[in-house]
Coordinates of C-alpha atoms in Angstrom, one line a residue:
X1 CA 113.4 98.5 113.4
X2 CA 112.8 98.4 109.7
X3 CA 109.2 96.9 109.8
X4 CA 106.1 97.0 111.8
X5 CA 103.1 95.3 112.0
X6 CA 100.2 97.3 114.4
X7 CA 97.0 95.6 115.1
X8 CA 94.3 98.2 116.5
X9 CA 95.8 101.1 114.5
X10 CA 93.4 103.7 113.2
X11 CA 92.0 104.9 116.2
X12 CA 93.0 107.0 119.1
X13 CA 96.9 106.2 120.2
X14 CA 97.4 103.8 118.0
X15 CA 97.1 106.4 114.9
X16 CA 99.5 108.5 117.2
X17 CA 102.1 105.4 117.2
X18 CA 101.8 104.9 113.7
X19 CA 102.3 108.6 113.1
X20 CA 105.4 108.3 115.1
X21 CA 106.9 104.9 113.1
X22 CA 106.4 106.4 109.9
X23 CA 108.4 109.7 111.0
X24 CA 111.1 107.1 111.5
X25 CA 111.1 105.5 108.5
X26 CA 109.6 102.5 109.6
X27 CA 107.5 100.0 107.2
X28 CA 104.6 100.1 108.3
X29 CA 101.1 97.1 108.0
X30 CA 97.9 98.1 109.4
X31 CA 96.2 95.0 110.4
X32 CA 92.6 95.7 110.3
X33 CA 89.0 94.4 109.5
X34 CA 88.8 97.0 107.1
X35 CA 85.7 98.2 108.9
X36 CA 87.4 101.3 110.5
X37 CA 88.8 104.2 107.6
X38 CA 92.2 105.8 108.6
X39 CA 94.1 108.7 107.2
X40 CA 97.3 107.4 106.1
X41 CA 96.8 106.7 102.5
X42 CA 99.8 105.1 100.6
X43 CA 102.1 105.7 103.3
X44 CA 101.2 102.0 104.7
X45 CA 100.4 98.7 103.8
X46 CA 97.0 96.9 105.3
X47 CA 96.3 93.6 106.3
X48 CA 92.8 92.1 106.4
X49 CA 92.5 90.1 109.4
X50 CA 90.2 89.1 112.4
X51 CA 92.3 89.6 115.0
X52 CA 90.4 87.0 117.9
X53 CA 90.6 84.2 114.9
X54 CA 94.1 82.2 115.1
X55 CA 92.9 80.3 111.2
X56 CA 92.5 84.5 110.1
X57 CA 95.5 85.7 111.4
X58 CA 97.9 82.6 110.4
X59 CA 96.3 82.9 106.8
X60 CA 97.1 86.7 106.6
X61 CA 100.4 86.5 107.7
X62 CA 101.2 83.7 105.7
X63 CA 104.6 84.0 104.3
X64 CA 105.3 87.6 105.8
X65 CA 107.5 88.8 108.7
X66 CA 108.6 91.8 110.4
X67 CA 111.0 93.3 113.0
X68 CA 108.4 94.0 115.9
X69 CA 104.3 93.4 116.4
X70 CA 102.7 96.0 117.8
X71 CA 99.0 95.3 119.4
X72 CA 96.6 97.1 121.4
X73 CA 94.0 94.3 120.8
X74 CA 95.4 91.7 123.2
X75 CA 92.5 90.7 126.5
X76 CA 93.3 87.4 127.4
X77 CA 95.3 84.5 127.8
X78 CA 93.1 83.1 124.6
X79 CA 94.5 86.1 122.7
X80 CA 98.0 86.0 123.5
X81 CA 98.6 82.3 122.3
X82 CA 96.7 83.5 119.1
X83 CA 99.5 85.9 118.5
X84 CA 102.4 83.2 119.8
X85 CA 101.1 80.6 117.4
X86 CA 100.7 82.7 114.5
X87 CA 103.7 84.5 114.9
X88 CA 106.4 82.3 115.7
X89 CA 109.2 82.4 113.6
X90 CA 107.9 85.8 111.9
X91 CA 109.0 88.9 114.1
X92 CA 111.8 89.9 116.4
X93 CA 110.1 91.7 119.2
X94 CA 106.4 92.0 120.4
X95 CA 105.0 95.1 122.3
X96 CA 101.7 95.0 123.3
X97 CA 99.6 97.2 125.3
X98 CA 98.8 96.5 128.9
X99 CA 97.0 98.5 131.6
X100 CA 97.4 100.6 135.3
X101 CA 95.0 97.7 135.8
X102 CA 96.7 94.7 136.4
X103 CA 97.1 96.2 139.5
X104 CA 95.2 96.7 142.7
X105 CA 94.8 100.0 144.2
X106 CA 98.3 101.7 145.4
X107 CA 100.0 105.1 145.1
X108 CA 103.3 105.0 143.1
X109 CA 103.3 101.8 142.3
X110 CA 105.9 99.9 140.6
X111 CA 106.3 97.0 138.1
X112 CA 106.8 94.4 140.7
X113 CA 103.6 94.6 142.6
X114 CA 102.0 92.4 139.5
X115 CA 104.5 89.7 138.6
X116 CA 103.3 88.1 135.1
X117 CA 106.1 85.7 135.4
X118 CA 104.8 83.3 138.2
X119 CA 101.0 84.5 138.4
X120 CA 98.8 81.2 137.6
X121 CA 98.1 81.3 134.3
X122 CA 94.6 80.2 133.1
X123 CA 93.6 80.1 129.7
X124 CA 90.7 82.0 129.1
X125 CA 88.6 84.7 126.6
X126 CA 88.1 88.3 127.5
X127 CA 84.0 87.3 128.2
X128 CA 85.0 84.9 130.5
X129 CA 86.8 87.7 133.0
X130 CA 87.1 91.2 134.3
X131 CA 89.1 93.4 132.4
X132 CA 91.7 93.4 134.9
X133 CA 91.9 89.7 134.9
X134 CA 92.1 89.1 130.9
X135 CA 95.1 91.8 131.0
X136 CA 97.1 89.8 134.0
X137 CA 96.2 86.3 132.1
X138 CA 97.6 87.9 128.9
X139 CA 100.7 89.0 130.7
X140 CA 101.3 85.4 132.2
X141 CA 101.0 83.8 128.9
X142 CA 103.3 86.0 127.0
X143 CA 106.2 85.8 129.7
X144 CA 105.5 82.5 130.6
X145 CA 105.0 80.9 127.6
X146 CA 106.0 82.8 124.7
X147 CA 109.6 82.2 122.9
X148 CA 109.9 85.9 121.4
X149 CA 111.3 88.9 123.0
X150 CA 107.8 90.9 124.6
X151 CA 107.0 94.0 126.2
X152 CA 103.6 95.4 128.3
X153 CA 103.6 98.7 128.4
X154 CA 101.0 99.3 131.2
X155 CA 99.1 102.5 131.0
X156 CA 96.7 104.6 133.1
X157 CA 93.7 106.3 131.2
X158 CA 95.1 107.9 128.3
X159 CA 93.5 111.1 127.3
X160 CA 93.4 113.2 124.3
X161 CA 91.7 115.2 121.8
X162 CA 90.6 112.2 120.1
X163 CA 89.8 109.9 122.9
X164 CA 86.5 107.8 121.5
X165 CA 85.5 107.2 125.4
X166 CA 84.7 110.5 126.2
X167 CA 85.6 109.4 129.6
X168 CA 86.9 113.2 130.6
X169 CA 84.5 114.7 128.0
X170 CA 81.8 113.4 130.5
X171 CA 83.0 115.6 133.1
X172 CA 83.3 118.5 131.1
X173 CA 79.8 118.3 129.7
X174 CA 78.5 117.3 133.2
X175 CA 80.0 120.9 134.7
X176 CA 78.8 122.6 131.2
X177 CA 75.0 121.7 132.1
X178 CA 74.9 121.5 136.0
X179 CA 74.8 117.7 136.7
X180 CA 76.0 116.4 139.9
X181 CA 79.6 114.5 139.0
X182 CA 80.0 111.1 141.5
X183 CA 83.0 110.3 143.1
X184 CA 83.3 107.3 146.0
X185 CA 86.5 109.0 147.7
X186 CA 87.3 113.4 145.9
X187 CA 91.1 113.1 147.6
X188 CA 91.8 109.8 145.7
X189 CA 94.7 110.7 143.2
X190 CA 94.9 109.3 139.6
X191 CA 97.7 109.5 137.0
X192 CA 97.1 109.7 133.2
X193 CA 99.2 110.0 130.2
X194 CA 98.7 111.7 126.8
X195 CA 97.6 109.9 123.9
X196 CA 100.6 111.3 121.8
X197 CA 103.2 110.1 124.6
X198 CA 101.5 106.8 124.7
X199 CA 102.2 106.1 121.0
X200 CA 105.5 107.2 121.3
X201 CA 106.7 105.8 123.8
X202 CA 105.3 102.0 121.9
X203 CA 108.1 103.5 119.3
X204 CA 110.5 104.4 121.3
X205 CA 110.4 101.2 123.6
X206 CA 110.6 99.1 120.9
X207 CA 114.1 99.9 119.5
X208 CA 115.0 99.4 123.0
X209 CA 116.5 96.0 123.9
X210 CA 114.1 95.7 127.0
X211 CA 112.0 92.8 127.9
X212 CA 109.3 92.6 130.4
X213 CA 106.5 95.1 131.9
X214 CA 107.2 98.5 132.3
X215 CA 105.1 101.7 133.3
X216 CA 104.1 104.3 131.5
X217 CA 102.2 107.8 132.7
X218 CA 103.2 110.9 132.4
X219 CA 105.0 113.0 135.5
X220 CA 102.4 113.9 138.5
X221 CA 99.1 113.0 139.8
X222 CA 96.1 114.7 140.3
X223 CA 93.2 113.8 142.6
X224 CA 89.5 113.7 141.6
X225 CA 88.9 116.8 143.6
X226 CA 91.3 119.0 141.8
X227 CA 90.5 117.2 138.3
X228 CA 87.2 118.9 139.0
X229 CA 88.5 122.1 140.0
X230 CA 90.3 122.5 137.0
X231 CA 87.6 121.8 135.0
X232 CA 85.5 124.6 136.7
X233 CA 88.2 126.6 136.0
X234 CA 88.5 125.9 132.4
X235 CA 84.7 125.4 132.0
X236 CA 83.6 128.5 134.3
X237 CA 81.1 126.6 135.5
X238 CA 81.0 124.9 139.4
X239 CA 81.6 121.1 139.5
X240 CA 79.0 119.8 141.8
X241 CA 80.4 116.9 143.9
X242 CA 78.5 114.3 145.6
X243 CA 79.6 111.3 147.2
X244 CA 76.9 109.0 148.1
X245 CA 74.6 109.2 144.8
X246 CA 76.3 106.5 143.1
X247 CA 76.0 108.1 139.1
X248 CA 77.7 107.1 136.1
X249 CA 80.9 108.5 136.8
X250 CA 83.9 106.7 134.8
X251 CA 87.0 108.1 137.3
X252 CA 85.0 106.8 140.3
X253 CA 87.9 105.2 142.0
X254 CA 87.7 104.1 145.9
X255 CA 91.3 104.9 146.8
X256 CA 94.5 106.4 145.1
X257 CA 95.5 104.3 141.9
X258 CA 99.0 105.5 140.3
X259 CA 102.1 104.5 139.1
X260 CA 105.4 104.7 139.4
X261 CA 107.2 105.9 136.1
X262 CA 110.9 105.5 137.3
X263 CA 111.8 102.3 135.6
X264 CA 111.2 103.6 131.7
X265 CA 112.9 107.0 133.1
X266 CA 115.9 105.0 134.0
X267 CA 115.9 103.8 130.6
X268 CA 116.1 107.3 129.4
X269 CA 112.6 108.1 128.4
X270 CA 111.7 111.9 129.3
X271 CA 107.8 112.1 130.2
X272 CA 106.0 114.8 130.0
X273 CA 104.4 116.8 133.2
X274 CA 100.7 116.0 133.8
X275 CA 100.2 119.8 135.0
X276 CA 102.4 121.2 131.4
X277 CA 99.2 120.0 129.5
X278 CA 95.9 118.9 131.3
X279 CA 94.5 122.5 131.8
X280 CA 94.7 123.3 128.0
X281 CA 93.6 119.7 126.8
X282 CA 90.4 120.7 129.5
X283 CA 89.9 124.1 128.0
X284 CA 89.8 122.1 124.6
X285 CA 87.0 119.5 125.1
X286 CA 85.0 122.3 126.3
X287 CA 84.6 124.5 123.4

């Protein structure tokens, strides 16, 4: 990989993929509304596009090309044959980030318990559906339809120092100032990955020669209960639990929700261990 093209790029993983291309030499284009400021300077090349808008992106892209298409802004059916139109004939490979949500609730679960490749495909926009439906139509249409070489890396919640969600930040803050923290089912167990190991791993997958889905998360899971225990630890203040005041609680899963990691191991990827780095990214968000 020589070239890269990276829609949804200056924030969170994205800026840690981009990080990670141009430490291997790798062209890089940041394809952006030019709303958002970054840090990289000179070191890439931008590209002024509206991402959702087929006549923006075919216009921007417009006699270019490069080796692979990275995108982390890809909801929908609708979406994924904006990229297939625009960029036929232009790249080699197309990675694009998928989610732990194409699934259904399961412990360890592996790539084919969602199958892309004969789901009915409907075409449809991201305000049409659930999030976990635009993600499974977007799968279909890209290995269904699409004549490039694609990958889906599906994720779990991706945490990290700069995670704009503030998802596990809302934890911390709730065990900081005594608020009760609400969780459907404490013993249900979660898996998450790193936002550094997320952009990686878009890298490293994409000088690969595989096709298809494929999970990523790091090693281990952790249910709600001990998330919350750490985070008294880390916090030294007492995470109050309660199970039947439904509050704004974004980790509020039913059952256990992970997945398996084993095919992208087999491949000779080397995750890192949940447990090696959760406690200190913790101890972090609560200065």
């Amino acid at each position: 990989m020589k070239s890269a093209l990276v829609f949804g790029g200056t924030r969170f993983f994205g800026v840690n993929l981009i990080e990670k291309l141009l430490d291997n030499g790798v062209k890089v284009t940041v394809a952006t509304r030019q709303s958002s400021e970054d840090s990289f300077g000179d070191k890439v090349e931008r590209l002024k596009v509206d991402r959702f808008d087929e006549a923006s992106v075919r216009e921007a892209v417009q006699g270019k090309k490069w080796d692979v298409v990275f995108d982390q802004l890809c909801f929908s059916s609708n979406d994924a044959e904006i990229i297939a139109n625009a960029m036929e004939g232009k790249i080699k490979r197309y990675v694009f980030t998928s989610t732990l949500s194409v699934y259904d609730y399961g412990m360890n679960m592996d790539e084919k318990v969602y199958d892309p490749y004969t789901y009915e495909l409907k075409m449809v926009d991201r305000q049409e559906v659930t999030y976990q439906e635009g993600k499974r139509q977007a799968e279909a249409y890209l290995f269904q339809k699409v004549s490039f070489p694609v990958v889906a890396m599906r994720i779990p919640i991706v945490l990290g120092e700069q995670d704009y969600t503030k998802r596990l930040v809302h934890y911390v803050e709730s065990a900081k100032e005594g608020r009760e923290v609400y969780f459907p089912n404490p013993k249900a167990e979660m898996c998450f990955v790193h936002q550094k190991e997320a952009g990686e791993f878009l890298a490293w997958i994409a000088e690969t020669n595989f096709t298809g889905p494929i999970n990523v998360s790091a090693n281990g899971f952790i249910t709600m209960e001990n998330l919350m225990q750490l985070i008294s630890e880390k916090t030294g203040k007492e995470v109050i639990i309660t199970t039947n005041k439904e509050l704004e609680s974004p980790y509020a899963i039913q059952e256990t929700w992970t997945l398996s990691n084993e095919k992208a191991k087999a491949l000779g990827y080397n995750f890192t261990n949940l447990n090696d780095w959760l406690p200190a990214l913790i101890r972090e968000l609560s200065k």
